[in-house]
Amino acid sequence: MLGRVAVVGTGLIGASAGLAARRAGAGRVSGWDPDGDVLRVAAERGAVEAAGTLAEAVAGADLVVVAAPVAELPATVRGVLDAASQGCAVTDVGSTKSAVCAAAGGDGRFIGGHPICGAETRGPERASAELFEGATWFLTPAAGTGPGLLRRVHGFVTALGARPVAIDPDAHDRLVALTSHLPHVLANVLLNQAGASRIDGHDPLQAAGGSLRDMTRVAGANPRIWVDIFLDNREALAAALGDQRRRLEQVEAALAAGDAGFLARWIAEAAGNRRRLLATAYDDPGALQRLRVHLPDRPGVLAGIFQALGAERINVEDFEMEHLSTDRGGTLTILVAGEREAGRAANLLEAQGYGVVVAPVIDE
Amino acid sequence: MLGRVAVVGTGLIGASAGLAARRAGAGRVSGWDPDGDVLRVAAERGAVEAAGTLAEAVAGADLVVVAAPVAELPATVRGVLDAASQGCAVTDVGSTKSAVCAAAGGDGRFIGGHPICGAETRGPERASAELFEGATWFLTPAAGTGPGLLRRVHGFVTALGARPVAIDPDAHDRLVALTSHLPHVLANVLLNQAGASRIDGHDPLQAAGGSLRDMTRVAGANPRIWVDIFLDNREALAAALGDQRRRLEQVEAALAAGDAGFLARWIAEAAGNRRRLLATAYDDPGALQRLRVHLPDRPGVLAGIFQALGAERINVEDFEMEHLSTDRGGTLTILVAGEREAGRAANLLEAQGYGVVVAPVIDE
């Protein structure tokens, strides 16, 4: 049903696409990578049949997936379009779309793609057919893309377990500038600001609470990937950064003026947006309750808690266990829906001797 | 050993301090709150013996804990110092320290305090003696504070399970501006920026990846608390925001100039800071490996995974389960120490049919 697939660039994403395509019943998956070792490992993992050249990999394919680093995408896609047949669909998996779509020069066979699977480019050793399960996968068809080719790529993405979302390439780049690239920049800036200061002999990083830790999880991410992404999307990212700076100036002005009304409205706006954000993941974000429990660093503690919750059929929506320090144990956070369920869970944990703090996730 | 304790303000934090003091063997814990219902519930929970007035609560106490909202702290602390005996230590639990210490006017009996326990002020219903376990608890003794009183407050904090850290009040406020108040502001700004835009019909909040979600967890936090905190610490916070803006301008300049070298150094600096941040919680952050697994939204799935990991004695450092959406299951993230342990865990999960993506937590 998927026909013949070729994968150009057989790192983690490319090899995973190969494995997923095979699982979904692709007739044949050939592959090529400029790095012979990467190609060999992908072939050994059963992700692709190794071809000797890019042209050989692409020959006879119904669909080519280009999984090259962002900086190399434009040239690689041009090369693939030159080598591919007239009826072949060509797509990619890059984090930005404007440059690569421009490089394709409006060729109707090219449909840009970007799976949001959180995986950074690395080797094919841990490639997985399940990598794309549940992921949003942006597609940017060209004006000249025929419905047949679009259907083919759409079907491919769906067969891999992802959810295709069509979007204009420039809109895509402005969207990810806001949802991914700006957060990465802010995480780096915030962590470097906190890490650069010593305050009266105290290291802010030693005193960091959960908010700083949550906000800097993506800081310091692989520079070999992110420098190219930031530069490739510099226009949209700069616009987002400028907007961010203007918003910070507004807050500074409100602080200087002691404008409690502005701050209250601004926080309320954020609470409303957080409700909308959580509504993508939960049926009723307003009902979510957060339970926090401090746990000693002792084996078996967690198993005991989850067994008890399971035995009482308390439905845990999400949870998180995070170390406070090497000698102070950690914090277990559990999300449940509804105050009644939260009360049951809290009573159960308190009966086990734990102190539980319950609070609504959205606290307006 | 703790002597007689009084708690003024018997909301979540005050009542928890009362419960913890009783557990730690305080001779008597009296309490008062301007809200009669709050005081009644705290007394019913066994956190305090309800006094009729502030003066009555404080009379004969060796230590008074003032747990009032930030905006009311200065006046309340002055009232407590007026009512307390000459040998009584007075401390508080407010999120900022300069204003309340200034209000105490250098009275050697006042030692400002701030437990970092992540709990926001709310009712005493869920007060817990374990709230402060493992928490950092800042203390800001005045110049005239005698060693006996400081030892008393230090011993109290330690008896509650927390770790006292002495700091100058102004330094404290600059420190929390950086580690807590700035992250809260950035979370609000980022979420309001993403929430305000529609890009070519797409809602950025619908397309949000993990980074935006992680970075906006504390957005929209209770305005009744946070407006006062922001305003009370406006000077240190404005300085931190100004520094943030200047750092954003640097990044914008580097993007405009296409300065890959700057961006690479800047990311590397963030990676180094992240290593330092994680070193507070883990013995060897560089060895940490992150496993990510996509899970269907099906009961029992998690129990099966944790049982299997436990049976193989794979030591899970931290973990997180997060919903992707109501119909697309979620992502389980597991942190383990060392590539060998990560390989064992990945093989185990793959044998159960899950796709696993493994990556180092610090990826330099």
XYZ file of C-alpha atoms in Angstrom:
728
model
C 0.000 0.000 0.000
C 2.896 2.364 0.735
C 4.740 1.356 -2.400
C 8.510 1.693 -2.576
C 10.125 4.062 -0.129
C 13.621 5.548 -0.100
C 15.271 7.149 2.905
C 18.105 9.612 2.296
C 19.907 10.236 5.565
C 19.665 7.219 7.850
C 20.279 8.704 11.304
C 17.771 8.323 14.106
C 14.839 9.923 12.288
C 15.538 8.463 8.860
C 16.145 4.956 10.155
C 13.045 5.202 12.343
C 11.022 6.234 9.298
C 12.434 3.198 7.484
C 11.505 0.839 10.308
C 8.042 2.362 10.597
C 7.505 2.175 6.829
C 8.476 -1.493 6.827
C 6.155 -2.186 9.740
C 3.388 -0.403 7.824
C 3.930 -2.645 4.794
C 6.122 -0.645 2.419
C 7.071 -2.716 -0.596
C 10.739 -2.024 -0.203
C 12.750 0.554 1.744
C 16.087 1.523 0.266
C 18.429 3.890 2.008
C 21.504 5.992 1.557
C 23.629 8.165 3.808
C 26.790 10.132 3.045
C 28.298 8.517 6.167
C 28.974 4.864 5.363
C 28.903 3.818 9.027
C 25.536 5.413 9.600
C 24.151 3.651 6.526
C 25.620 0.320 7.594
C 24.113 0.498 11.101
C 20.709 1.490 9.694
C 20.852 -1.503 7.356
C 21.927 -3.810 10.194
C 18.992 -2.569 12.251
C 16.738 -3.609 9.380
C 15.642 -0.037 8.708
C 16.754 0.118 5.055
C 18.413 -1.819 2.281
C 21.689 0.014 1.786
C 22.141 1.555 -1.673
C 25.519 2.455 -3.147
C 24.579 5.993 -4.136
C 21.816 8.501 -3.588
C 20.615 7.930 -7.156
C 20.505 4.176 -6.651
C 18.477 4.568 -3.427
C 15.981 6.887 -5.100
C 15.613 4.918 -8.346
C 12.143 3.411 -8.628
C 10.905 4.896 -5.328
C 7.330 6.135 -5.000
C 8.257 8.240 -1.990
C 11.579 9.624 -0.795
C 12.086 10.801 2.790
C 15.030 13.173 3.152
C 16.301 13.121 6.732
C 19.396 15.317 6.513
C 20.539 17.998 8.979
C 18.820 21.366 8.483
C 21.857 23.062 6.943
C 22.231 20.323 4.325
C 18.559 19.954 3.464
C 18.281 22.404 0.556
C 21.142 20.853 -1.437
C 20.120 17.296 -0.575
C 16.509 17.856 -1.583
C 17.606 19.400 -4.890
C 19.814 16.362 -5.490
C 16.954 13.993 -4.710
C 14.524 15.862 -6.990
C 17.093 15.623 -9.806
C 17.427 11.876 -9.258
C 13.789 10.982 -8.591
C 11.260 10.005 -11.224
C 8.462 12.318 -12.343
C 5.834 10.412 -10.372
C 7.829 10.267 -7.141
C 6.823 12.232 -4.014
C 9.702 13.782 -2.074
C 9.398 14.913 1.537
C 11.749 15.782 4.364
C 11.737 15.870 8.180
C 13.574 19.130 8.887
C 12.729 21.473 11.755
C 12.339 24.461 9.435
C 10.494 24.613 6.143
C 10.961 27.914 4.281
C 14.517 27.384 3.055
C 14.051 23.807 1.941
C 10.771 24.612 0.173
C 12.451 27.530 -1.581
C 15.270 25.194 -2.620
C 12.720 22.853 -4.175
C 11.770 25.785 -6.397
C 8.057 25.042 -6.432
C 8.606 21.512 -7.776
C 5.164 19.958 -7.269
C 6.783 16.655 -6.227
C 8.200 18.198 -3.061
C 6.053 18.299 0.061
C 7.979 19.547 3.073
C 7.475 17.685 6.326
C 8.289 18.053 10.016
C 7.383 15.433 12.609
C 7.224 16.860 16.154
C 8.679 13.891 17.957
C 11.132 15.609 20.250
C 14.027 13.525 18.982
C 17.213 15.204 17.972
C 19.323 13.931 15.123
C 21.756 11.256 16.156
C 22.749 7.801 15.078
C 20.452 5.015 13.896
C 21.437 2.737 16.811
C 18.240 3.557 18.704
C 15.976 3.999 15.700
C 12.444 2.915 16.497
C 9.386 2.164 14.396
C 7.302 3.748 17.179
C 9.108 7.090 17.171
C 6.273 8.906 15.412
C 3.327 7.373 17.278
C 0.925 10.102 18.268
C 3.126 12.894 16.912
C 1.934 15.920 14.974
C 3.589 15.860 11.520
C 3.464 19.127 9.608
C 3.236 18.941 5.821
C 3.869 21.866 3.474
C 2.678 20.989 -0.048
C 3.749 23.315 -2.875
C 1.187 25.185 -4.985
C 1.856 22.744 -7.811
C 1.544 19.584 -5.736
C -1.094 17.308 -7.216
C -3.698 15.683 -4.949
C -2.323 12.211 -5.703
C 1.165 12.957 -4.385
C -0.203 14.800 -1.359
C -2.456 11.829 -0.602
C 0.564 9.535 -0.828
C 2.622 11.524 1.694
C -0.438 12.015 3.898
C -1.035 8.258 3.889
C 2.626 7.571 4.626
C 2.607 9.865 7.671
C -0.634 8.363 8.920
C 0.699 4.839 8.424
C 3.650 5.761 10.639
C 1.220 6.571 13.453
C 1.469 10.356 13.203
C -1.167 13.021 12.643
C -0.573 15.088 9.462
C -1.295 18.811 9.657
C -1.055 20.875 6.451
C 0.484 24.311 6.745
C 2.198 26.971 4.656
C 6.035 26.761 4.955
C 6.495 30.339 6.206
C 3.607 29.952 8.662
C 5.210 26.720 9.874
C 8.459 28.513 10.606
C 6.724 31.319 12.475
C 4.737 28.734 14.417
C 7.754 26.680 15.524
C 9.672 29.887 16.238
C 7.026 30.539 18.875
C 6.410 27.021 20.172
C 9.917 25.584 20.060
C 12.770 27.901 19.023
C 11.820 30.807 21.303
C 11.436 28.478 24.332
C 14.875 27.015 23.578
C 16.430 30.488 23.380
C 14.740 31.600 26.609
C 15.879 28.455 28.406
C 19.477 29.156 27.396
C 19.265 32.843 28.280
C 17.647 32.189 31.650
C 20.114 29.489 32.628
C 23.126 31.557 31.548
C 21.791 34.534 33.468
C 21.279 32.483 36.640
C 24.563 30.657 36.167
C 26.612 33.829 35.616
C 25.719 35.455 38.909
C 26.898 34.817 42.446
C 24.770 36.669 44.935
C 26.547 37.440 48.182
C 28.409 34.154 47.846
C 25.303 32.114 46.972
C 25.096 30.237 43.682
C 21.593 30.698 42.230
C 21.846 27.278 40.596
C 22.313 25.692 44.030
C 19.249 27.519 45.310
C 17.120 26.815 42.243
C 13.534 25.822 42.857
C 11.347 23.773 40.578
C 10.416 26.669 38.315
C 13.994 27.331 37.179
C 14.578 23.637 36.659
C 11.371 23.170 34.638
C 12.165 26.184 32.517
C 15.686 25.159 31.614
C 15.161 21.518 30.724
C 15.864 22.173 27.054
C 18.799 24.489 27.741
C 22.161 23.497 26.321
C 20.630 21.227 23.686
C 22.983 19.822 21.056
C 24.709 22.842 19.421
C 25.433 20.885 16.222
C 21.687 20.861 15.587
C 20.444 24.010 17.244
C 22.866 26.578 15.850
C 21.649 25.640 12.371
C 17.997 25.711 13.377
C 18.330 29.125 15.042
C 20.194 30.550 12.019
C 17.914 28.955 9.469
C 14.837 30.375 11.176
C 16.500 33.601 12.236
C 13.885 35.913 10.746
C 10.860 34.415 12.489
C 12.878 33.843 15.657
C 14.106 37.448 15.740
C 10.519 38.660 15.391
C 9.455 36.411 18.284
C 12.393 37.641 20.393
C 11.494 41.255 19.652
C 7.910 40.636 20.741
C 9.199 38.928 23.892
C 11.408 41.934 24.716
C 8.504 44.344 24.252
C 6.377 42.241 26.578
C 9.148 42.239 29.186
C 9.316 46.044 28.924
C 5.572 46.203 29.658
C 6.083 44.153 32.803
C 9.024 46.330 33.848
C 6.864 49.420 33.354
C 4.050 47.901 35.406
C 6.498 47.061 38.208
C 7.958 50.569 38.143
C 4.464 52.065 38.317
C 3.317 49.607 41.002
C 0.452 48.708 38.646
C -1.195 45.795 40.481
C -4.156 45.876 38.083
C -1.959 45.257 35.045
C -0.139 42.403 36.780
C -3.399 40.765 37.889
C -4.896 40.958 34.379
C -1.657 39.696 32.869
C -1.533 36.689 35.214
C -5.220 35.988 34.555
C -4.511 36.029 30.808
C -1.717 33.496 31.387
C -4.043 31.314 33.450
C -6.574 31.355 30.605
C -3.889 30.441 28.090
C -2.655 27.664 30.341
C -6.168 26.287 30.485
C -6.267 26.297 26.650
C -2.849 24.662 26.466
C -3.842 21.898 28.874
C -7.148 21.394 27.059
C -5.153 19.824 24.211
C -4.089 17.050 26.593
C -6.889 16.692 29.145
C -10.657 16.536 28.895
C -11.240 19.020 31.707
C -8.100 20.924 32.773
C -10.072 22.931 35.330
C -10.796 19.730 37.270
C -7.136 18.672 37.477
C -5.673 18.503 40.961
C -1.975 18.248 41.728
C -0.774 16.153 44.661
C 2.782 16.645 45.835
C 4.533 14.223 48.153
C 8.066 14.375 49.484
C 9.723 10.976 49.303
C 12.873 9.657 50.883
C 15.434 8.232 48.477
C 14.624 4.619 49.282
C 13.974 1.757 46.877
C 10.472 0.338 46.840
C 8.803 3.549 47.999
C 7.363 4.347 44.588
C 6.198 0.841 43.866
C 4.298 0.885 47.173
C 2.572 4.150 46.319
C 1.525 3.099 42.825
C 0.330 -0.270 44.046
C -1.848 1.422 46.664
C -3.285 3.900 44.145
C -3.931 1.067 41.703
C -5.606 -1.108 44.331
C -8.015 1.743 45.091
C -8.583 2.276 41.361
C -7.493 5.882 41.540
C -6.892 7.038 38.011
C -3.565 8.864 37.780
C -3.564 11.220 34.781
C 0.103 12.182 34.843
C 2.917 12.004 37.331
C 6.467 13.046 37.849
C 9.255 12.069 40.210
C 12.075 14.559 40.550
C 15.198 14.412 42.703
C 15.681 17.344 45.034
C 19.238 16.397 45.829
C 21.355 13.337 46.348
C 20.606 13.263 50.059
C 17.222 14.918 50.384
C 15.065 12.522 48.408
C 12.680 13.862 45.821
C 9.245 15.130 45.036
C 6.521 12.995 43.535
C 3.836 14.949 41.720
C 0.609 13.222 40.745
C -2.214 14.685 38.649
C -5.728 13.370 39.146
C -9.055 14.618 37.812
C -11.541 16.016 40.289
C -11.427 17.090 43.910
C -13.073 13.888 45.081
C -10.441 11.697 43.425
C -7.730 14.000 44.793
C -9.162 13.666 48.292
C -9.199 9.868 48.024
C -5.621 9.790 46.786
C -4.465 12.212 49.493
C -6.123 10.204 52.261
C -4.547 7.031 50.953
C -1.065 8.572 50.874
C -1.502 10.178 54.287
C -2.518 6.784 55.661
C 0.868 5.539 54.404
C 2.558 8.274 56.423
C 3.254 10.766 53.650
C 2.488 14.454 53.805
C 0.452 15.480 50.795
C -0.122 18.966 49.430
C -3.117 19.204 47.098
C -3.772 22.171 44.826
C -5.710 22.760 41.619
C -3.465 22.745 38.526
C -5.217 25.858 37.254
C -5.494 28.219 40.184
C -7.506 31.257 39.205
C 13.301 20.954 73.216
C 11.464 23.359 70.891
C 9.787 25.142 73.796
C 6.533 26.966 73.234
C 5.699 27.938 69.691
C 3.104 30.386 68.372
C 1.853 30.495 64.797
C 0.340 33.749 63.540
C -1.472 33.068 60.277
C -2.756 29.503 60.157
C -3.155 28.875 56.437
C -1.391 26.005 54.696
C 2.145 27.042 55.654
C 1.373 28.203 59.191
C -0.745 25.164 60.033
C 1.888 22.868 58.501
C 4.527 24.537 60.678
C 2.268 23.937 63.673
C 1.815 20.256 62.830
C 5.528 19.817 62.196
C 6.425 21.602 65.452
C 4.090 19.336 67.394
C 5.535 16.268 65.709
C 8.996 17.538 66.620
C 8.034 17.857 70.259
C 7.130 21.509 70.795
C 5.823 22.083 74.316
C 2.711 23.833 73.111
C 1.670 25.392 69.804
C -0.783 28.250 70.040
C -2.196 29.913 66.960
C -4.083 32.900 65.747
C -5.435 34.031 62.397
C -7.439 37.150 61.514
C -9.866 34.819 59.683
C -11.828 32.911 62.304
C -12.661 30.051 59.912
C -9.028 29.543 58.988
C -8.076 29.449 62.685
C -10.890 27.022 63.493
C -9.891 24.578 60.730
C -6.227 24.738 61.765
C -7.235 23.940 65.349
C -9.511 21.105 64.190
C -6.603 19.675 62.198
C -4.610 19.657 65.423
C -2.093 22.171 64.097
C -2.575 24.795 66.825
C -4.509 25.618 69.968
C -6.691 28.527 68.920
C -6.035 31.760 70.795
C -8.548 34.597 71.043
C -6.159 37.336 69.980
C -2.706 37.727 68.474
C -1.382 38.859 71.876
C -2.860 35.819 73.577
C -1.270 33.473 71.004
C 2.143 35.105 71.384
C 2.124 35.374 75.192
C 4.714 33.060 76.732
C 5.980 31.783 73.350
C 9.685 31.080 72.862
C 9.297 31.269 69.100
C 6.659 32.913 66.896
C 6.205 31.936 63.262
C 4.432 34.621 61.239
C 2.807 33.054 58.179
C 0.886 35.996 56.726
C 0.600 36.998 53.057
C 3.561 39.036 51.775
C 1.675 42.339 51.691
C 0.580 41.985 55.314
C 3.882 40.740 56.703
C 5.491 44.054 57.739
C 2.524 45.203 59.844
C 1.929 41.729 61.292
C 5.582 41.254 62.263
C 5.601 44.678 63.947
C 2.466 43.688 65.861
C 4.035 40.398 66.928
C 7.270 42.080 68.055
C 5.207 44.497 70.130
C 3.327 41.636 71.761
C 6.201 39.165 72.198
C 8.446 38.951 75.235
C 12.052 40.148 75.189
C 13.429 36.616 75.026
C 11.161 35.471 72.192
C 12.443 34.717 68.682
C 10.194 35.898 65.850
C 10.455 34.560 62.314
C 8.300 34.522 59.188
C 7.852 32.418 56.054
C 7.376 35.119 53.390
C 8.705 34.850 49.831
C 10.558 38.171 50.095
C 12.704 39.404 52.958
C 13.848 43.032 52.536
C 10.566 44.759 53.367
C 9.708 42.606 56.362
C 13.240 42.880 57.779
C 13.094 46.665 57.339
C 9.748 46.678 59.120
C 11.336 44.831 62.045
C 13.659 47.833 62.329
C 16.734 45.868 63.266
C 15.002 44.274 66.271
C 17.431 41.501 67.196
C 14.530 39.164 68.004
C 13.436 39.043 64.347
C 15.033 36.505 62.041
C 13.384 36.481 58.632
C 12.657 33.099 57.102
C 11.613 31.600 53.762
C 11.061 27.880 53.247
C 11.314 26.856 49.579
C 8.578 24.259 49.599
C 6.736 25.179 46.443
C 3.432 25.527 48.278
C 1.336 28.577 47.730
C -0.707 30.118 50.485
C -4.117 28.567 50.843
C -6.252 27.091 53.561
C -5.122 24.812 56.392
C -7.288 21.912 55.176
C -4.318 20.159 53.589
C -1.696 21.265 56.081
C 0.979 18.637 56.495
C 3.736 18.059 59.030
C 5.890 16.804 56.146
C 5.582 19.953 54.017
C 9.107 21.136 54.799
C 10.931 17.809 54.526
C 14.087 18.269 52.508
C 13.366 21.940 51.732
C 15.900 24.735 51.753
C 14.825 27.287 54.392
C 16.471 30.690 54.127
C 17.087 32.614 57.362
C 17.992 36.309 57.533
C 19.175 37.186 61.051
C 19.488 40.889 61.906
C 22.842 42.399 62.900
C 21.632 42.515 66.498
C 20.374 38.924 66.615
C 22.055 37.064 69.453
C 23.466 33.565 68.866
C 20.948 32.022 71.274
C 17.904 33.208 69.319
C 19.502 32.285 65.994
C 20.272 28.816 67.346
C 16.654 28.488 68.433
C 15.242 29.319 64.995
C 17.931 27.207 63.308
C 16.974 24.268 65.525
C 13.287 24.811 64.795
C 13.822 24.742 61.036
C 16.019 21.661 61.291
C 13.459 19.920 63.517
C 10.868 20.526 60.799
C 13.045 18.549 58.375
C 14.340 21.523 56.404
C 17.872 22.724 55.712
C 18.542 26.254 57.066
C 20.667 28.559 54.902
C 21.674 31.947 56.319
C 21.617 34.888 53.909
C 21.382 38.664 53.901
C 17.774 39.853 53.275
C 18.623 41.927 50.170
C 20.770 39.113 48.764
C 17.881 36.734 49.392
C 15.538 38.905 47.367
C 17.992 39.204 44.485
C 18.514 35.444 44.614
C 14.818 34.527 44.481
C 14.265 37.218 41.839
C 16.579 35.142 39.664
C 15.577 31.609 40.669
C 11.832 32.040 41.101
C 10.293 35.427 40.278
C 12.018 35.866 36.901
C 11.046 32.314 35.808
C 7.443 33.054 36.790
C 7.436 36.293 34.787
C 8.992 34.594 31.751
C 6.476 31.762 31.910
C 3.611 34.271 31.874
C 5.152 36.358 29.096
C 5.925 33.341 26.924
C 2.484 31.820 27.342
C 0.712 35.110 26.671
C 2.848 35.653 23.588
C 2.086 32.185 22.222
C -1.552 32.440 23.221
C -2.080 35.852 21.618
C -1.072 34.805 18.119
C -2.836 32.835 15.456
C -0.509 31.920 12.652
C -2.225 31.344 9.353
C -5.184 29.890 11.234
C -3.069 27.691 13.488
C -3.184 28.095 17.256
C 0.369 27.854 18.640
C -0.996 26.402 21.870
C -2.500 23.513 19.898
C 0.844 22.896 18.217
C 2.885 23.263 21.399
C 5.675 20.781 21.926
C 7.154 19.712 25.229
C 9.440 22.715 25.550
C 6.594 25.249 25.634
C 4.674 23.102 28.088
C 7.655 22.638 30.413
C 8.414 26.329 30.326
C 4.922 27.499 31.186
C 4.055 25.158 34.030
C 4.164 27.980 36.571
C 2.332 30.443 34.319
C -0.931 31.869 35.600
C -0.093 31.082 39.218
C -2.442 32.485 41.850
C -2.606 36.272 41.265
C -3.634 36.946 44.877
C -0.167 35.801 45.892
C 1.998 36.657 42.931
C 1.006 40.266 42.301
C 2.195 41.071 45.834
C 5.411 39.099 45.446
C 6.241 40.767 42.117
C 5.509 44.234 43.530
C 7.281 43.627 46.812
C 10.421 42.482 45.024
C 10.043 44.875 42.121
C 13.525 46.344 42.363
C 15.459 43.068 42.178
C 12.987 41.677 39.652
C 13.290 44.735 37.395
C 17.080 44.367 37.463
C 16.779 40.699 36.503
C 14.320 41.554 33.707
C 16.661 44.232 32.388
C 19.537 41.768 32.312
C 17.277 39.262 30.544
C 16.358 41.837 27.902
C 20.000 42.700 27.277
C 20.802 39.018 26.862
C 17.948 38.645 24.376
C 19.328 41.609 22.419
C 22.704 39.828 22.206
C 21.024 36.769 20.746
C 19.091 38.919 18.280
C 22.346 40.581 17.228
C 24.027 37.195 16.766
C 21.105 35.986 14.641
C 21.183 39.145 12.520
C 24.928 38.725 11.984
C 24.645 34.984 11.338
C 27.192 34.525 14.130
C 27.299 30.729 14.492
C 30.330 30.962 16.795
C 28.480 33.103 19.331
C 25.483 30.772 19.286
C 27.639 27.674 19.735
C 29.522 29.202 22.692
C 26.281 30.414 24.205
C 24.682 26.957 23.974
C 27.843 25.359 25.393
C 27.703 27.801 28.324
C 24.087 26.753 28.921
C 25.064 23.080 28.783
C 27.742 23.712 31.413
C 25.263 25.534 33.618
C 22.755 22.745 33.196
C 25.380 20.269 34.322
C 25.954 22.401 37.436
C 22.223 22.687 38.076
C 21.726 18.927 37.794
C 24.773 18.277 39.992
C 22.709 19.550 42.941
C 20.322 16.631 42.436
C 22.392 13.815 40.925
C 25.795 12.358 41.710
C 26.935 12.340 38.085
C 24.709 14.359 35.722
C 26.967 13.573 32.770
C 26.092 9.897 33.082
C 22.321 10.454 33.041
C 20.468 8.926 30.119
C 16.915 9.779 29.161
C 14.599 7.084 27.793
C 11.420 8.186 26.098
C 8.558 5.813 25.362
C 5.242 6.573 23.734
C 2.412 4.877 25.584
C -1.187 4.277 24.633
C -3.765 5.621 27.063
C -4.560 2.244 28.568
C -4.797 1.281 32.244
C -2.171 -1.118 33.523
C 0.460 -0.144 30.978
C 2.544 1.807 33.489
C 2.294 -0.777 36.220
C 3.619 -3.363 33.763
C 6.587 -1.202 32.829
C 7.575 -0.388 36.397
C 7.176 -4.003 37.474
C 9.483 -5.119 34.671
C 12.097 -2.480 35.490
C 11.888 -3.382 39.179
C 12.200 -7.102 38.487
C 15.432 -6.429 36.564
C 16.612 -4.133 39.377
C 17.027 -1.220 37.029
C 17.404 1.856 39.181
C 15.151 4.617 37.890
C 16.473 8.026 38.989
C 13.517 10.130 37.925
C 10.564 9.707 35.640
C 7.672 11.555 34.152
C 4.455 10.639 32.430
C 2.828 13.353 30.375
C -0.335 13.271 28.311
C 0.058 14.257 24.676
C -3.634 14.535 24.110
C -6.846 12.878 25.142
C -6.676 10.419 22.259
C -2.983 10.083 21.503
C -1.718 8.615 24.773
C 1.316 10.101 26.396
C 5.052 10.108 26.769
C 6.870 8.335 29.538
C 10.330 9.704 30.276
C 12.708 7.738 32.461
C 16.115 8.856 33.696
C 18.721 6.238 34.509
C 22.413 6.572 35.326
C 24.910 5.191 32.827
C 24.749 3.945 29.253
C 24.840 0.317 30.345
C 21.795 0.732 32.597
C 20.054 2.690 29.823
C 20.770 -0.096 27.352
C 19.334 -2.714 29.716
C 16.215 -0.623 30.304
C 15.764 0.048 26.580
C 16.124 -3.627 25.687
C 13.590 -4.554 28.340
C 11.065 -2.010 27.075
C 11.656 -2.975 23.446
C 11.043 -6.597 24.375
C 7.635 -5.458 25.648
C 6.944 -3.938 22.258
C 7.644 -0.291 23.011
C 9.769 2.004 20.898
C 12.426 3.630 23.021
C 14.514 6.693 22.239
C 17.630 6.992 24.379
C 19.694 10.168 24.657
C 22.096 11.644 27.168
C 20.464 14.263 29.396
C 23.453 16.547 28.906
C 24.252 16.494 25.230
C 27.414 18.401 24.562
